[in-house]
Short mmCIF file of C-alpha atoms in Angstrom, two decimals:
data_model
loop_
_atom_site.label_atom_id
_atom_site.label_comp_id
_atom_site.label_asym_id
_atom_site.label_seq_id
_atom_site.Cartn_x
_atom_site.Cartn_y
_atom_site.Cartn_z
CA MET A 1 7.68 5.34 -20.87
CA ILE A 2 6.67 5.77 -17.23
CA LYS A 3 9.28 7.74 -15.28
CA GLY A 4 7.25 8.94 -12.31
CA ILE A 5 4.34 8.04 -10.04
CA ILE A 6 2.17 10.49 -8.08
CA PHE A 7 0.38 8.89 -5.15
CA ASP A 8 -2.55 9.83 -3.00
CA LEU A 9 -1.79 9.16 0.69
CA ASP A 10 -4.72 8.11 2.91
CA GLY A 11 -6.32 4.91 1.64
CA THR A 12 -3.65 4.46 -1.03
CA LEU A 13 -0.35 4.30 0.85
CA LEU A 14 -1.47 4.48 4.47
CA ASP A 15 -4.27 2.93 6.48
CA THR A 16 -5.18 5.98 8.56
CA VAL A 17 -8.82 5.27 9.40
CA ALA A 18 -8.35 4.21 13.04
CA ASP A 19 -6.38 7.34 13.98
CA ILE A 20 -8.63 9.69 12.03
CA ASN A 21 -11.75 8.11 13.54
CA ARG A 22 -10.38 8.45 17.06
CA GLU A 23 -9.34 12.11 16.72
CA LEU A 24 -12.50 13.01 14.81
CA ASN A 25 -14.70 11.54 17.54
CA LYS A 26 -12.74 13.44 20.17
CA ALA A 27 -13.62 16.65 18.33
CA LEU A 28 -17.27 15.69 17.87
CA ASN A 29 -17.67 14.70 21.51
CA LYS A 30 -15.90 17.86 22.70
CA PHE A 31 -18.73 19.87 21.16
CA ASP A 32 -21.48 17.41 22.22
CA TYR A 33 -21.99 15.70 18.88
CA ASP A 34 -22.34 11.93 18.45
CA SER A 35 -19.40 9.71 17.50
CA ILE A 36 -19.26 7.97 14.12
CA ASP A 37 -17.85 4.52 13.33
CA HIS A 38 -14.95 3.46 11.10
CA GLU A 39 -17.09 2.72 8.04
CA GLU A 40 -18.75 6.14 8.19
CA THR A 41 -15.34 7.75 8.56
CA LYS A 42 -14.07 5.96 5.43
CA LYS A 43 -17.13 7.12 3.49
CA PHE A 44 -16.48 10.76 4.39
CA LEU A 45 -12.75 10.78 3.59
CA GLY A 46 -11.18 12.20 0.44
CA ASN A 47 -12.20 15.86 0.35
CA GLY A 48 -10.05 17.36 3.09
CA SER A 49 -10.37 17.84 6.83
CA ARG A 50 -13.08 20.51 6.86
CA THR A 51 -15.40 18.49 4.62
CA LEU A 52 -14.73 15.39 6.75
CA VAL A 53 -15.87 17.24 9.87
CA LYS A 54 -18.87 18.74 8.08
CA GLU A 55 -20.06 15.32 6.92
CA ALA A 56 -19.40 13.74 10.33
CA LEU A 57 -21.61 16.32 12.05
CA LYS A 58 -24.57 14.90 10.06
CA GLN A 59 -26.52 18.12 10.38
CA THR A 60 -26.38 21.69 9.22
CA VAL A 61 -24.32 23.88 11.52
CA ASP A 62 -23.32 27.52 11.32
CA THR A 63 -19.90 28.52 10.05
CA LYS A 64 -18.62 29.37 13.54
CA THR A 65 -19.42 25.90 14.87
CA LEU A 66 -17.89 24.19 11.85
CA ASP A 67 -14.76 26.32 12.24
CA GLU A 68 -14.46 25.43 15.94
CA VAL A 69 -14.92 21.69 15.50
CA SER A 70 -12.64 21.61 12.45
CA SER A 71 -9.92 23.59 14.21
CA TYR A 72 -10.05 21.30 17.24
CA TYR A 73 -9.79 18.21 15.04
CA ILE A 74 -7.01 19.58 12.83
CA THR A 75 -4.95 20.79 15.80
CA ASN A 76 -5.11 17.44 17.56
CA TYR A 77 -4.70 15.26 14.47
CA SER A 78 -1.62 17.27 13.47
CA LYS A 79 0.20 16.18 16.63
CA PRO A 80 2.76 13.35 16.13
CA GLU A 81 1.12 11.20 18.79
CA ALA A 82 -2.13 11.19 16.80
CA ASN A 83 -0.67 8.71 14.29
CA ILE A 84 -0.07 5.80 16.66
CA LEU A 85 -2.04 3.26 14.59
CA THR A 86 -1.28 4.60 11.10
CA ARG A 87 0.61 2.05 8.99
CA PRO A 88 1.48 1.50 5.32
CA TYR A 89 -0.73 -1.10 3.68
CA GLU A 90 0.85 -4.52 3.19
CA GLY A 91 3.27 -4.52 0.26
CA ILE A 92 3.58 -0.73 0.01
CA ILE A 93 7.14 -0.40 1.33
CA ASP A 94 8.39 -3.24 -0.89
CA MET A 95 6.74 -1.62 -3.89
CA LEU A 96 8.28 1.78 -3.11
CA ASN A 97 11.74 0.28 -2.71
CA LYS A 98 11.39 -1.43 -6.10
CA LEU A 99 10.31 1.84 -7.71
CA GLN A 100 13.40 3.50 -6.27
CA GLN A 101 15.61 0.67 -7.51
CA ILE A 102 14.38 1.04 -11.09
CA GLY A 103 14.75 4.82 -11.04
CA ILE A 104 11.10 5.88 -10.87
CA LYS A 105 10.51 9.30 -9.30
CA THR A 106 7.74 9.41 -6.68
CA ALA A 107 5.51 12.07 -5.16
CA ILE A 108 2.64 12.30 -2.69
CA THR A 109 -0.27 14.68 -3.28
CA SER A 110 -2.80 14.58 -0.45
CA ASN A 111 -5.81 16.49 0.83
CA LYS A 112 -4.33 15.94 4.31
CA MET A 113 -2.66 19.01 5.85
CA ASP A 114 0.71 19.79 4.23
CA VAL A 115 2.66 19.70 7.51
CA ALA A 116 1.27 16.23 8.27
CA VAL A 117 2.08 14.92 4.79
CA LYS A 118 5.69 16.06 5.03
CA GLU A 119 6.02 14.63 8.54
CA LEU A 120 4.63 11.24 7.49
CA ASN A 121 7.04 11.09 4.54
CA VAL A 122 9.89 11.32 7.04
CA LYS A 123 8.42 9.38 9.96
CA VAL A 124 6.71 6.50 8.13
CA PHE A 125 8.50 6.36 4.78
CA ASN A 126 11.99 7.51 5.82
CA GLY A 127 11.96 10.10 3.05
CA LEU A 128 11.36 7.55 0.28
CA PHE A 129 9.29 10.07 -1.66
CA ASP A 130 11.04 12.77 -3.68
CA ILE A 131 8.12 15.17 -3.17
CA ALA A 132 5.38 15.39 -0.53
CA LEU A 133 2.56 17.93 -0.94
CA GLY A 134 -0.62 18.48 1.06
CA GLU A 135 -3.43 20.91 1.74
CA SER A 136 -2.37 24.53 2.29
CA GLU A 137 -3.75 28.02 1.84
CA LYS A 138 -1.90 28.30 -1.47
CA THR A 139 -2.88 24.89 -2.84
CA PRO A 140 -6.50 23.98 -3.69
CA LEU A 141 -7.75 20.55 -2.69
CA LYS A 142 -8.03 17.73 -5.19
CA PRO A 143 -9.84 17.22 -7.53
CA ASP A 144 -8.43 20.59 -8.54
CA PRO A 145 -5.32 19.59 -10.55
CA THR A 146 -3.01 22.29 -9.14
CA MET A 147 -1.31 19.96 -6.65
CA LEU A 148 -0.65 17.40 -9.38
CA TYR A 149 0.77 20.10 -11.66
CA GLN A 150 3.08 21.20 -8.85
CA ALA A 151 4.30 17.63 -8.41
CA LEU A 152 4.92 17.27 -12.15
CA GLU A 153 6.95 20.47 -12.21
CA LEU A 154 9.03 19.43 -9.18
CA MET A 155 9.62 16.00 -10.71
CA GLY A 156 10.67 17.56 -13.98
CA LEU A 157 8.45 15.18 -15.96
CA ARG A 158 5.76 15.44 -18.63
CA LYS A 159 2.18 14.24 -18.13
CA GLU A 160 2.61 11.28 -20.45
CA GLU A 161 5.54 10.06 -18.32
CA VAL A 162 3.57 9.90 -15.06
CA LEU A 163 0.78 7.81 -13.52
CA PHE A 164 -1.49 8.98 -10.72
CA ILE A 165 -2.50 6.44 -8.07
CA GLY A 166 -5.51 6.85 -5.77
CA ASP A 167 -8.42 5.16 -4.04
CA THR A 168 -11.40 7.53 -4.31
CA GLU A 169 -13.51 9.37 -6.85
CA VAL A 170 -11.72 12.58 -5.81
CA ASP A 171 -8.36 11.12 -6.86
CA LEU A 172 -9.60 9.81 -10.18
CA GLN A 173 -11.26 13.12 -11.01
CA ALA A 174 -8.03 14.93 -10.14
CA ALA A 175 -6.15 12.66 -12.55
CA THR A 176 -8.70 13.40 -15.27
CA ASN A 177 -8.48 17.14 -14.60
CA ALA A 178 -4.68 16.98 -14.85
CA ASN A 179 -4.84 14.77 -17.98
CA LEU A 180 -2.91 11.96 -16.28
CA ASP A 181 -3.50 8.22 -16.65
CA SER A 182 -5.00 6.88 -13.43
CA VAL A 183 -4.57 3.75 -11.35
CA ALA A 184 -7.29 2.92 -8.79
CA VAL A 185 -6.42 0.75 -5.78
CA THR A 186 -9.02 -1.54 -4.24
CA TRP A 187 -7.57 -1.81 -0.72
CA GLY A 188 -8.52 1.75 0.31
CA PHE A 189 -11.70 3.67 1.11
CA ARG A 190 -13.93 2.65 -1.83
CA THR A 191 -15.15 -0.68 -3.22
CA LYS A 192 -13.81 -2.23 -6.41
CA GLU A 193 -17.29 -2.11 -7.91
CA PHE A 194 -17.56 1.61 -7.30
CA LEU A 195 -14.06 2.31 -8.64
CA THR A 196 -14.75 0.26 -11.77
CA SER A 197 -17.76 2.46 -12.50
CA LEU A 198 -15.41 5.47 -12.69
CA ASN A 199 -13.39 3.96 -15.56
CA PRO A 200 -9.79 4.44 -14.39
CA ASN A 201 -7.06 3.43 -16.81
CA TYR A 202 -6.01 0.62 -14.46
CA ILE A 203 -7.33 -1.07 -11.32
CA ILE A 204 -5.00 -3.00 -9.00
CA ASP A 205 -5.68 -5.24 -6.00
CA GLU A 206 -2.09 -5.45 -4.70
CA PRO A 207 0.78 -2.92 -4.67
CA ARG A 208 3.10 -5.24 -6.63
CA GLN A 209 0.77 -4.96 -9.64
CA LEU A 210 1.91 -1.36 -10.10
CA ILE A 211 5.41 -2.64 -10.93
CA GLU A 212 3.89 -4.94 -13.55
CA ILE A 213 2.07 -1.98 -15.18
CA ILE A 214 5.32 0.00 -15.40
CA LYS A 215 7.26 -2.91 -16.86
CA LYS A 216 4.62 -3.41 -19.57
CA ASP A 217 4.64 0.27 -20.55
#
């Protein structure tokens, strides 16, 4: 019986591309590198902020340069005003309210910075999630399963009682590494065809379909 859901954040719950693209290009331009478009930004997302910046640079740079550009991006994107266009995908809030109504525990595990994840849980979701975890010095990035294990422990649930929901190969690999059943969403940063090739346990096209999966369990 499913008693808990662990969610990825960007591309799964929130459409963050416009804000990330804007702040990323500010950082690139600050250091005289070319801007990238929304589609390129989506392609580079999923492995944390530093990897995003490294991919966006499109060339090999020394560690000092990567540190400087990454720090500039992270500092600016961490500011509250950086999330002016970030919104939940259509149907997400309704789905979360229904999960709460039927007593399902919920958690976020994201490769976004931990302070930003916790702030978004309050600002965007009004604290709907029981647990919100993000990137920190003590927590390895997904697909390492540590963050998912932490969520399981805080939820007080066993692996077989929890589904993991995400939109990229990083998420699905994290679920595999944590031995959790996975649900891939097609409205995020990867195509349905690509996600299908990764063999998740479930694929959904609309948030309401998650409720149907739980009810059938």
